[in-house]
mmCIF file of C-alpha atoms in Angstrom:
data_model
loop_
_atom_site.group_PDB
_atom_site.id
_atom_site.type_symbol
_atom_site.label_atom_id
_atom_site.label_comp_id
_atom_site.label_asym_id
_atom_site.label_seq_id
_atom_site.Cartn_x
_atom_site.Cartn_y
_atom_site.Cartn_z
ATOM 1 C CA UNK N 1 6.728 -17.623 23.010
ATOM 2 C CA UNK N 2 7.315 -16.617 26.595
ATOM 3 C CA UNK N 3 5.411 -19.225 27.777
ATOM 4 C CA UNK N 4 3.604 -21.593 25.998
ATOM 5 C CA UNK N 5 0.977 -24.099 27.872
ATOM 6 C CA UNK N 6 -0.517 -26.568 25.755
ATOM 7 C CA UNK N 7 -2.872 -29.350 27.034
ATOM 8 C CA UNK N 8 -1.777 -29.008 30.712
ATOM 9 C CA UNK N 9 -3.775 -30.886 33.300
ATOM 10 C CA UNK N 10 -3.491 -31.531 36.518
ATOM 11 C CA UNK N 11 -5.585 -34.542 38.766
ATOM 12 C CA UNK N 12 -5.231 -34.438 42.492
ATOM 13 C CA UNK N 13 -5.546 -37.483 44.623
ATOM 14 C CA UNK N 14 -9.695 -38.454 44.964
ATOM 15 C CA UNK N 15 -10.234 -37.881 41.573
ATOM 16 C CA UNK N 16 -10.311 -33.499 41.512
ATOM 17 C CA UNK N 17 -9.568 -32.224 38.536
ATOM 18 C CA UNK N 18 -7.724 -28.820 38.561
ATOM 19 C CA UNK N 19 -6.652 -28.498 35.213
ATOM 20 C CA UNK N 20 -8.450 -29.557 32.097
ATOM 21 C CA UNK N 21 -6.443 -29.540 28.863
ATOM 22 C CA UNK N 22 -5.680 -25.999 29.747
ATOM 23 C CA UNK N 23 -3.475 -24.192 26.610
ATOM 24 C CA UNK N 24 -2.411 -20.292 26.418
ATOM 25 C CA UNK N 25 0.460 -18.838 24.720
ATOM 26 C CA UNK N 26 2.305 -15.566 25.837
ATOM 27 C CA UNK N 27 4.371 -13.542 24.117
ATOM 28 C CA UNK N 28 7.628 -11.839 24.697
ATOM 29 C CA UNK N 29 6.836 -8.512 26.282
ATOM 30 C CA UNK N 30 3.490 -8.707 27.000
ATOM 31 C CA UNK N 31 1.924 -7.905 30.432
ATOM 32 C CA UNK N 32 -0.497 -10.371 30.783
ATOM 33 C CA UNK N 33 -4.007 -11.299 32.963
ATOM 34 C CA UNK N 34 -4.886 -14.467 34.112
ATOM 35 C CA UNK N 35 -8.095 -14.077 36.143
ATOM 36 C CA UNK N 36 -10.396 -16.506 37.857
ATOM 37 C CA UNK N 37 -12.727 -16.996 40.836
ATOM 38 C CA UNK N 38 -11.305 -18.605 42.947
ATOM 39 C CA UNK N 39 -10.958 -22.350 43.068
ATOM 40 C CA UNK N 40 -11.011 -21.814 39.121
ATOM 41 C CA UNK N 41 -7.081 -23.354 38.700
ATOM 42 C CA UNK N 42 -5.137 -20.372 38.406
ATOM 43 C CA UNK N 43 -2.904 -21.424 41.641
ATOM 44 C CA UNK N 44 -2.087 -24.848 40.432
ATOM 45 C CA UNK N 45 -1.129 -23.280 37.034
ATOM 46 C CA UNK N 46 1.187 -20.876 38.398
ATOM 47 C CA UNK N 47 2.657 -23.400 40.448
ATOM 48 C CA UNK N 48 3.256 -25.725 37.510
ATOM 49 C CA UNK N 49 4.841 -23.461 35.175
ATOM 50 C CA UNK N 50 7.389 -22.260 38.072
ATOM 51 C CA UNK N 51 8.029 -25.693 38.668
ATOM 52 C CA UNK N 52 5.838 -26.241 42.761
ATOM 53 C CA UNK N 53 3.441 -28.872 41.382
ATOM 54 C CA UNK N 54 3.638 -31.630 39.695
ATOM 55 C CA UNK N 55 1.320 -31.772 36.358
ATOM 56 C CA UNK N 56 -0.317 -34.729 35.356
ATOM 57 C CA UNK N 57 0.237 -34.438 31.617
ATOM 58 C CA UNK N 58 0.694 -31.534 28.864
ATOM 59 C CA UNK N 59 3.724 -29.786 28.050
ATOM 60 C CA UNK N 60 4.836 -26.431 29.206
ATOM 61 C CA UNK N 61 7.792 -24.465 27.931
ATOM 62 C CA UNK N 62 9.153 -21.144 29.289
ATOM 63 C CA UNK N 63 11.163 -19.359 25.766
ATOM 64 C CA UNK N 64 11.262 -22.622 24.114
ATOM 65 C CA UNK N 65 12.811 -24.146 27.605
ATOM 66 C CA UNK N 66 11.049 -27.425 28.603
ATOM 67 C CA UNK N 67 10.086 -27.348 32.073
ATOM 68 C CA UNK N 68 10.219 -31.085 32.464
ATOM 69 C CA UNK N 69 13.410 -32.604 30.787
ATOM 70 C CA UNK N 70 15.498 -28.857 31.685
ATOM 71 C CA UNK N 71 13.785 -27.763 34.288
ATOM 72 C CA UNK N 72 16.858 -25.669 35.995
ATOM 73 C CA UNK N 73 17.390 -23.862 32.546
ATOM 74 C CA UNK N 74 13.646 -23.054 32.441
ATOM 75 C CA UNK N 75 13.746 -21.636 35.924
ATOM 76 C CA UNK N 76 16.632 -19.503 35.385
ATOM 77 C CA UNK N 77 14.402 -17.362 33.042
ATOM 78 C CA UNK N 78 11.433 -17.234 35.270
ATOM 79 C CA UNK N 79 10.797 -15.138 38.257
ATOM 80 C CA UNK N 80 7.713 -15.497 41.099
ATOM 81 C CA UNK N 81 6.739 -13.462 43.311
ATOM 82 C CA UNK N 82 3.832 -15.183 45.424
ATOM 83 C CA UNK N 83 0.549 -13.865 47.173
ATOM 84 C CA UNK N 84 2.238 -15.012 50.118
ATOM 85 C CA UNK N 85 5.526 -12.835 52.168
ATOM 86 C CA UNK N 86 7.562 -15.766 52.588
ATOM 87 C CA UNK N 87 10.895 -13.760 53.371
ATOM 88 C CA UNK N 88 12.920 -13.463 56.523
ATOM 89 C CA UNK N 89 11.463 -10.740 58.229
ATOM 90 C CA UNK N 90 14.559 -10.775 60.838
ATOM 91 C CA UNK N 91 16.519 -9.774 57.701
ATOM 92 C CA UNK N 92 16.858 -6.304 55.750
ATOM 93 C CA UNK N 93 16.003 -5.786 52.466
ATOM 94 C CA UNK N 94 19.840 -5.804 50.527
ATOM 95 C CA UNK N 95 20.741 -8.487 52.764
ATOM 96 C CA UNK N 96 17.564 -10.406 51.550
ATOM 97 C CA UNK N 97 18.273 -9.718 48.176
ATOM 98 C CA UNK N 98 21.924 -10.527 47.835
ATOM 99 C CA UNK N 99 20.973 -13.943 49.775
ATOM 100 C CA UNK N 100 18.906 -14.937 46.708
ATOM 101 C CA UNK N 101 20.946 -13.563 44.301
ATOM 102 C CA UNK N 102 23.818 -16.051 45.685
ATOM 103 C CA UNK N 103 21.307 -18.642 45.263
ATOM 104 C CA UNK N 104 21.277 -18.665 41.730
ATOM 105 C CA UNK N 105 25.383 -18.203 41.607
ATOM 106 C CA UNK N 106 25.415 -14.793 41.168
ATOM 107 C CA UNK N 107 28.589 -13.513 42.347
ATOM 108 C CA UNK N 108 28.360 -10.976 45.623
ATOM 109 C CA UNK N 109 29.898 -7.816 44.405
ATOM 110 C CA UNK N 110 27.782 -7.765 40.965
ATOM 111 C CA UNK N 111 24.648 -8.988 43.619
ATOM 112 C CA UNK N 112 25.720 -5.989 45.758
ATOM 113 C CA UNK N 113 25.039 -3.717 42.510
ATOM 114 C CA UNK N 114 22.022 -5.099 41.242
ATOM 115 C CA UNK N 115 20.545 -5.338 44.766
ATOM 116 C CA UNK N 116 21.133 -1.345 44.878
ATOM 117 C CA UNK N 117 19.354 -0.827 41.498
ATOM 118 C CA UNK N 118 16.631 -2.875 42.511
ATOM 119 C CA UNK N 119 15.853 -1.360 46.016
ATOM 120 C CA UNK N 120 15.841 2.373 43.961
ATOM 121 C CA UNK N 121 13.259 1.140 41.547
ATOM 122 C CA UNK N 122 11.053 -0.073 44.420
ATOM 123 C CA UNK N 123 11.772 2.968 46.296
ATOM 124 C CA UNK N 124 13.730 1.328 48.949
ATOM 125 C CA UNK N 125 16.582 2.599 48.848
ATOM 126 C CA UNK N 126 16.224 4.550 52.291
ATOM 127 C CA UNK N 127 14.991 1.081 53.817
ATOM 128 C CA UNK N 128 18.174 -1.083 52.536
ATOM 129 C CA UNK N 129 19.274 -1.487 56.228
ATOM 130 C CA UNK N 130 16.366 -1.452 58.376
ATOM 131 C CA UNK N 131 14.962 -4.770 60.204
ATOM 132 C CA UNK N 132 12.542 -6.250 57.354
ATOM 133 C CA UNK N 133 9.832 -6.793 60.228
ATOM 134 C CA UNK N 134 9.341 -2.895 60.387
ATOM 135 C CA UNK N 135 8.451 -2.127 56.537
ATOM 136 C CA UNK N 136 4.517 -1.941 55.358
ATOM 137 C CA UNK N 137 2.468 -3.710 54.044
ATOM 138 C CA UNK N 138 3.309 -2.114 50.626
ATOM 139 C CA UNK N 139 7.207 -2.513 50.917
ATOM 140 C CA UNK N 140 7.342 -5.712 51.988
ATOM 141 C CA UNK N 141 5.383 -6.310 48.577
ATOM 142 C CA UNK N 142 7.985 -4.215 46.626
ATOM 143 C CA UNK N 143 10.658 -5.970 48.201
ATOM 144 C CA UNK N 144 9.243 -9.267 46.931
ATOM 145 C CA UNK N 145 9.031 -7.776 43.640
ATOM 146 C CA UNK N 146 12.349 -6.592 43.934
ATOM 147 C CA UNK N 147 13.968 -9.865 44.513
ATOM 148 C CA UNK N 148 12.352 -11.325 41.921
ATOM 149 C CA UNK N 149 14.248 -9.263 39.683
ATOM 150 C CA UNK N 150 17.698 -9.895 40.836
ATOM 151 C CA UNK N 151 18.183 -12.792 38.604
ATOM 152 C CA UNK N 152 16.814 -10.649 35.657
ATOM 153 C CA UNK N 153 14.133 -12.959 34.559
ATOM 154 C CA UNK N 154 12.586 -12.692 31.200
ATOM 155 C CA UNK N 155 9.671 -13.406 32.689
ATOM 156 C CA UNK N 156 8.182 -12.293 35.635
ATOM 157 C CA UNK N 157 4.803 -14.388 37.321
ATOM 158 C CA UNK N 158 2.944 -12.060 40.325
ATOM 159 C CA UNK N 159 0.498 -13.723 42.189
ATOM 160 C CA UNK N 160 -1.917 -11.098 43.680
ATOM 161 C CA UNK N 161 1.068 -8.738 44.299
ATOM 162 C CA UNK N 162 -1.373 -5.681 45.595
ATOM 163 C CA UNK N 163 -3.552 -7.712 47.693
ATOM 164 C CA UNK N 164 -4.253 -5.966 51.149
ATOM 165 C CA UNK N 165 -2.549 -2.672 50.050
ATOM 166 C CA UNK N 166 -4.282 0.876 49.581
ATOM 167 C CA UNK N 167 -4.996 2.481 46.444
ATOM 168 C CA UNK N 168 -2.206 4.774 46.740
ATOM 169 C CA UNK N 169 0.246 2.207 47.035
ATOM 170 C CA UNK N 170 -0.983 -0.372 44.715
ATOM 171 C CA UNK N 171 -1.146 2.263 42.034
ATOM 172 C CA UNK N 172 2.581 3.480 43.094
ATOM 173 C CA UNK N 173 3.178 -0.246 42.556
ATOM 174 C CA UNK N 174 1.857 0.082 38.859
ATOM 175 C CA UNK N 175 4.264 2.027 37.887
ATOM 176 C CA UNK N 176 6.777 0.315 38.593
ATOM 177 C CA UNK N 177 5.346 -2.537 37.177
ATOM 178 C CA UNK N 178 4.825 -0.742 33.895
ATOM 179 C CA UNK N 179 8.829 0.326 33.874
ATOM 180 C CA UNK N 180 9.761 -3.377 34.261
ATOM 181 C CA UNK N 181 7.522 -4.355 31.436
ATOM 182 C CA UNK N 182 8.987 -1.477 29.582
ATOM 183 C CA UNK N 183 12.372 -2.580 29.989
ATOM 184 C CA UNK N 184 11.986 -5.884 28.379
ATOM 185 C CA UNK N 185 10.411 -8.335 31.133
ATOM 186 C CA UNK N 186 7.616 -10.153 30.067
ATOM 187 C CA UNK N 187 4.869 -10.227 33.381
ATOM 188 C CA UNK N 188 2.028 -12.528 33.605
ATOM 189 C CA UNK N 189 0.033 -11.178 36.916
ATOM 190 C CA UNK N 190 -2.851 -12.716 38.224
ATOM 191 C CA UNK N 191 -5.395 -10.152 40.675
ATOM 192 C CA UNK N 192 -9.292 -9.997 41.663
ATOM 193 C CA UNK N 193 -9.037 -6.086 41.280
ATOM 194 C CA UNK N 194 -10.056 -6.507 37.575
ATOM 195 C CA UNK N 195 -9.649 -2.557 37.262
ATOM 196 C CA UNK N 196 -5.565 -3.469 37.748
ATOM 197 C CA UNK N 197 -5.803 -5.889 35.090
ATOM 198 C CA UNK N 198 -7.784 -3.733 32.845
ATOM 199 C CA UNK N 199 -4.954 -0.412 33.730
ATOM 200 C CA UNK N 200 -1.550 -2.983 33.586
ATOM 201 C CA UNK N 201 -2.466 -5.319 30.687
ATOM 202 C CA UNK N 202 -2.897 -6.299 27.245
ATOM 203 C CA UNK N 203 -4.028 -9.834 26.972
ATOM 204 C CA UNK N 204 -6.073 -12.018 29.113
ATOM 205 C CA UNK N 205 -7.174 -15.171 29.781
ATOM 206 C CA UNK N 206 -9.905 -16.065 31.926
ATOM 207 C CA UNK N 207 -9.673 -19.983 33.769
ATOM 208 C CA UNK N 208 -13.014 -21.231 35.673
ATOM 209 C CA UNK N 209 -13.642 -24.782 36.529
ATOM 210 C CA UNK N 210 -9.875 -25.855 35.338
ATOM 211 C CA UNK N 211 -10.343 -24.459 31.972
ATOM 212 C CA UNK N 212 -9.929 -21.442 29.849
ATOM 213 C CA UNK N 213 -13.090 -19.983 28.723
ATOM 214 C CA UNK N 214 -11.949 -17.143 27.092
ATOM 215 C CA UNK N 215 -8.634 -15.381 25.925
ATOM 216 C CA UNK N 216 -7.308 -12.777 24.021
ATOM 217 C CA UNK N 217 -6.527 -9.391 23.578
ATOM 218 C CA UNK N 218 -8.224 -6.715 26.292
ATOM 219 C CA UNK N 219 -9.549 -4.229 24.308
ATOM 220 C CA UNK N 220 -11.477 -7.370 21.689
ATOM 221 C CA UNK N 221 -12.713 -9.303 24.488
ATOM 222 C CA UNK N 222 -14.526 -5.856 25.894
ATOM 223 C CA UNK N 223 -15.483 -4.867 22.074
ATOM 224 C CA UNK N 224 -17.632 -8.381 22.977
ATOM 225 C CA UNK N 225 -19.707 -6.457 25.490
ATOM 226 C CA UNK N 226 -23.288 -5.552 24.131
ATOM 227 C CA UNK N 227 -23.685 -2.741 26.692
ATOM 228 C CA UNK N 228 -21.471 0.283 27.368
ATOM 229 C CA UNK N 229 -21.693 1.920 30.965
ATOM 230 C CA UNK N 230 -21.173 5.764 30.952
ATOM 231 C CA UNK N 231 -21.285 8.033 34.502
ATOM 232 C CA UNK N 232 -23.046 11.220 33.760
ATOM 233 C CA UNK N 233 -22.479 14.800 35.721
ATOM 234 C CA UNK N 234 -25.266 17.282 35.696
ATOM 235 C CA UNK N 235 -26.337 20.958 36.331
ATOM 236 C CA UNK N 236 -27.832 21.331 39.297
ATOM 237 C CA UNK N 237 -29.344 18.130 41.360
ATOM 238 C CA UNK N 238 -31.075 15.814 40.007
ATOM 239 C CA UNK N 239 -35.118 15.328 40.598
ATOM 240 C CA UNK N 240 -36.406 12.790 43.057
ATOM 241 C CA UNK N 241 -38.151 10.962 40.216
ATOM 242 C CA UNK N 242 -35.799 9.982 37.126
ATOM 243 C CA UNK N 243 -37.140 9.806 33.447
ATOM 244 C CA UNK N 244 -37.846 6.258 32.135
ATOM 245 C CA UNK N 245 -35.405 5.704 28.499
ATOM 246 C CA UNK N 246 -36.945 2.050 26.959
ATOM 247 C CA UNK N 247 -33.776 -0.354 26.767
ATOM 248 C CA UNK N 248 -31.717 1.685 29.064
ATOM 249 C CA UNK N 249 -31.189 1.611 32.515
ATOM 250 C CA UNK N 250 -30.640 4.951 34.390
ATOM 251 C CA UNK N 251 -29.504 4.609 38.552
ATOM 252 C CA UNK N 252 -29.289 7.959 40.422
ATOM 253 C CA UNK N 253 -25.562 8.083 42.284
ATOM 254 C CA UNK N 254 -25.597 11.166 44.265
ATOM 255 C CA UNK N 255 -27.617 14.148 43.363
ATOM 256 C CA UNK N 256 -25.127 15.225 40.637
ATOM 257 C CA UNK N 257 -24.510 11.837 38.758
ATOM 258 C CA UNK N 258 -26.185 9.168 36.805
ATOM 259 C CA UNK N 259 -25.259 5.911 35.944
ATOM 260 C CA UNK N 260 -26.314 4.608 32.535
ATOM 261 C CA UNK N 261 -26.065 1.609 30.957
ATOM 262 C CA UNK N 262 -27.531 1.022 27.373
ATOM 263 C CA UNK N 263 -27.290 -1.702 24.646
ATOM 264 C CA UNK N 264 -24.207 -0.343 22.046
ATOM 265 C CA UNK N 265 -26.648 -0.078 19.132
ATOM 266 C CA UNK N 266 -28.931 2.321 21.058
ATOM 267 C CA UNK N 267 -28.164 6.131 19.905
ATOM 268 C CA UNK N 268 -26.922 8.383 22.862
ATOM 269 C CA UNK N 269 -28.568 11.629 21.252
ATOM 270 C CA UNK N 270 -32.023 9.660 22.209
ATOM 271 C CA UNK N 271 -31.235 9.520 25.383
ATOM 272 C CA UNK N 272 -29.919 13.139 26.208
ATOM 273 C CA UNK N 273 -32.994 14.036 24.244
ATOM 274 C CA UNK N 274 -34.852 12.281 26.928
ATOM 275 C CA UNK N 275 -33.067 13.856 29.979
ATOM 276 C CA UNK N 276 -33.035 17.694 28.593
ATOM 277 C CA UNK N 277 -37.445 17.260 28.526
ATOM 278 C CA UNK N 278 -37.247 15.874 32.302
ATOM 279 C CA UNK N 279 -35.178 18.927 32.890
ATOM 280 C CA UNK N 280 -31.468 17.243 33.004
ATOM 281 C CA UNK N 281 -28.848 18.866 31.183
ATOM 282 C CA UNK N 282 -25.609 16.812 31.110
ATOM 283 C CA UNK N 283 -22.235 18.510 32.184
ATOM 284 C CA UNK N 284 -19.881 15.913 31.520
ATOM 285 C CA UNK N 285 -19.934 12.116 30.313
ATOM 286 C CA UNK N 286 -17.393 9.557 31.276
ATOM 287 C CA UNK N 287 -17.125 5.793 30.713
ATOM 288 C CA UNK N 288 -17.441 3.232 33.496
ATOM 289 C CA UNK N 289 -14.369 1.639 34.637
ATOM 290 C CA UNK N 290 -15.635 -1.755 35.475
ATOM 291 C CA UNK N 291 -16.314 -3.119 31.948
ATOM 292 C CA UNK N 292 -13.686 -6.014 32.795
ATOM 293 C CA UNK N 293 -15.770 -6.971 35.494
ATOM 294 C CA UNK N 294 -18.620 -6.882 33.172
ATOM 295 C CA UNK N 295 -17.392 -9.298 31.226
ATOM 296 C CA UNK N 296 -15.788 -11.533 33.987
ATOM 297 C CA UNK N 297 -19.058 -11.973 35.603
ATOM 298 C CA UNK N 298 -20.578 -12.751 32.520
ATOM 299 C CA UNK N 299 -18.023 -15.179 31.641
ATOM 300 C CA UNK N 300 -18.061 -17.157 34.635
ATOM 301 C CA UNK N 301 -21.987 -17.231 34.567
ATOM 302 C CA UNK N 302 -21.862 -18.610 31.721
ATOM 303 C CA UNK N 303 -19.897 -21.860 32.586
ATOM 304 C CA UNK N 304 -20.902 -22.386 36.663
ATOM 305 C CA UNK N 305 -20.891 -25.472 37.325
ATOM 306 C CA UNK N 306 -22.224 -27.534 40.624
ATOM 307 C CA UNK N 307 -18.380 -28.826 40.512
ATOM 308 C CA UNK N 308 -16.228 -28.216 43.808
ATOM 309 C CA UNK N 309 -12.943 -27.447 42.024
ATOM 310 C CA UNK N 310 -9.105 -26.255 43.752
#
């Protein structure tokens, strides 16, 4: 495994439980979720398996690599790039990056080269000399990403690595999260834009409360959902008054789209049958992007808990 937690908890001073018994496994290559509200654990997991906190017992192992009796081994394999920019901003981007590539030993001229390759995939190239404190929002977030990668980790954490950026950028930032994955690094990202996660991965797990309450592949843990969300586009506007369809529920968006929601089992030709007598005819149909968030909300219903947790 890439990473393989098993019975990892973690007990603050006064008693607060962040972790309890948490255990996930993931894989080589995968691009993984790990989503929670927050307060649910997910920072003090991150910071356990890159070695920032302390656990209180449970064993976690990074490609076989014990974190606790080989920790420097284990860390040479692993790569984090935090929510936080915690660079020198006085700095410019190659010399940040060659900087932490000599950290880890890496000799300067082969640092020089990777730190070139790295600034092209971020599409920084044209940035590699200019004052760090002048870059965007969204650069200074590929540059993080970037340094990451100059020890070549096999495998990459990303705490919230779009947070604060536009849609533009953050889905520039996909694909170049998608090449590294591609090219061999396994990437465990944690986000609360659950459309990213849905887009980028391929397994999740979901922590609330200090434990995992559900995990698995994407595309099973939505085949769990009992309703399907579609967005319709019709002829013409729609009439002030909207036709009632038992067991569904139809919401006017603008005066050319519906939202539906129905239960899976329910037959869709009922329901356009239902909207050609009020008049509707249907243009187009497309599913809902927010099924993720569905099923997160769900989730996390399902197990709140009076508990203050960190």
């Amino acid at each position: 495994m890439a990473l393989s937690v098993r019975d990892l908890r973690k007990t603050y001073d006064g008693g607060v439980e962040a972790l309890r018994g948490v255990s996930l496994a993931v894989a080589p290559g995968d691009f993984y979720a790990l989503l929670g509200p927050n307060g649910a654990g997910k920072s003090t997991l991150i910071g356990i398996v890159s070695s920032l906190v302390n656990k209180t017992s449970g064993e976690v192992d990074v490609f076989g690599v014990d974190i606790a009796t080989r920790r420097d081994a284990a860390m040479q394999l692993l790569g984090l790039v935090p929510q936080e920019i915690n660079f020198n901003l006085f700095e410019k981007p190659r010399e940040i990056l060659v900087n932490y590539a000599g950290f880890y030993g890496i000799p300067r001229r082969e640092a020089l080269t990777r730190a070139d390759e790295e600034l092209a995939r971020a599409h920084l190239s044209d940035k590699a000399d200019t004052m760090s404190r002048t870059l965007s929002g969204g650069m200074k977030r590929r540059l993080m990403i970037a340094r990451a990668m100059m020890t070549r980790p096999r495998l990459l954490i990303l705490d919230e690595p779009t947070a604060g950026v536009d849609i533009e950028i953050r889905r520039d930032m996909w694909r170049s999260l998608r090449q590294i994955n591609a090219a061999g690094t396994t990437i465990i990202l944690t986000t609360h834009y659950l459309e990213e996660a849905e887009s980028l991965c391929r397994n999740l797990a979901i922590i609330d409360h200090g434990r995992i309450v559900e995990q698995g592949p994407i595309k099973m843990l939505l085949g769990k959902l009992d309703v399907e969300g579609f967005l319709l586009d019709v002829v013409g506007e729609l009439p002030q008054t909207l036709p009632v369809i038992e067991g569904a529920t139809l919401v006017k968006i603008d005066r050319h789209t519906l939202d539906l929601d129905l239960p899976r089992v329910m037959d869709l030709n009922r329901v356009f049958a239902v909207l050609d007598a009020a008049g509707i005819r249907v243009r187009s149909m497309r599913t809902k992007s927010n099924r993720l968030e569905e099923l997160f909300v769900r989730l996390i219903e399902q197990t709140t808990q009076p508990e203050a947790m960190v």
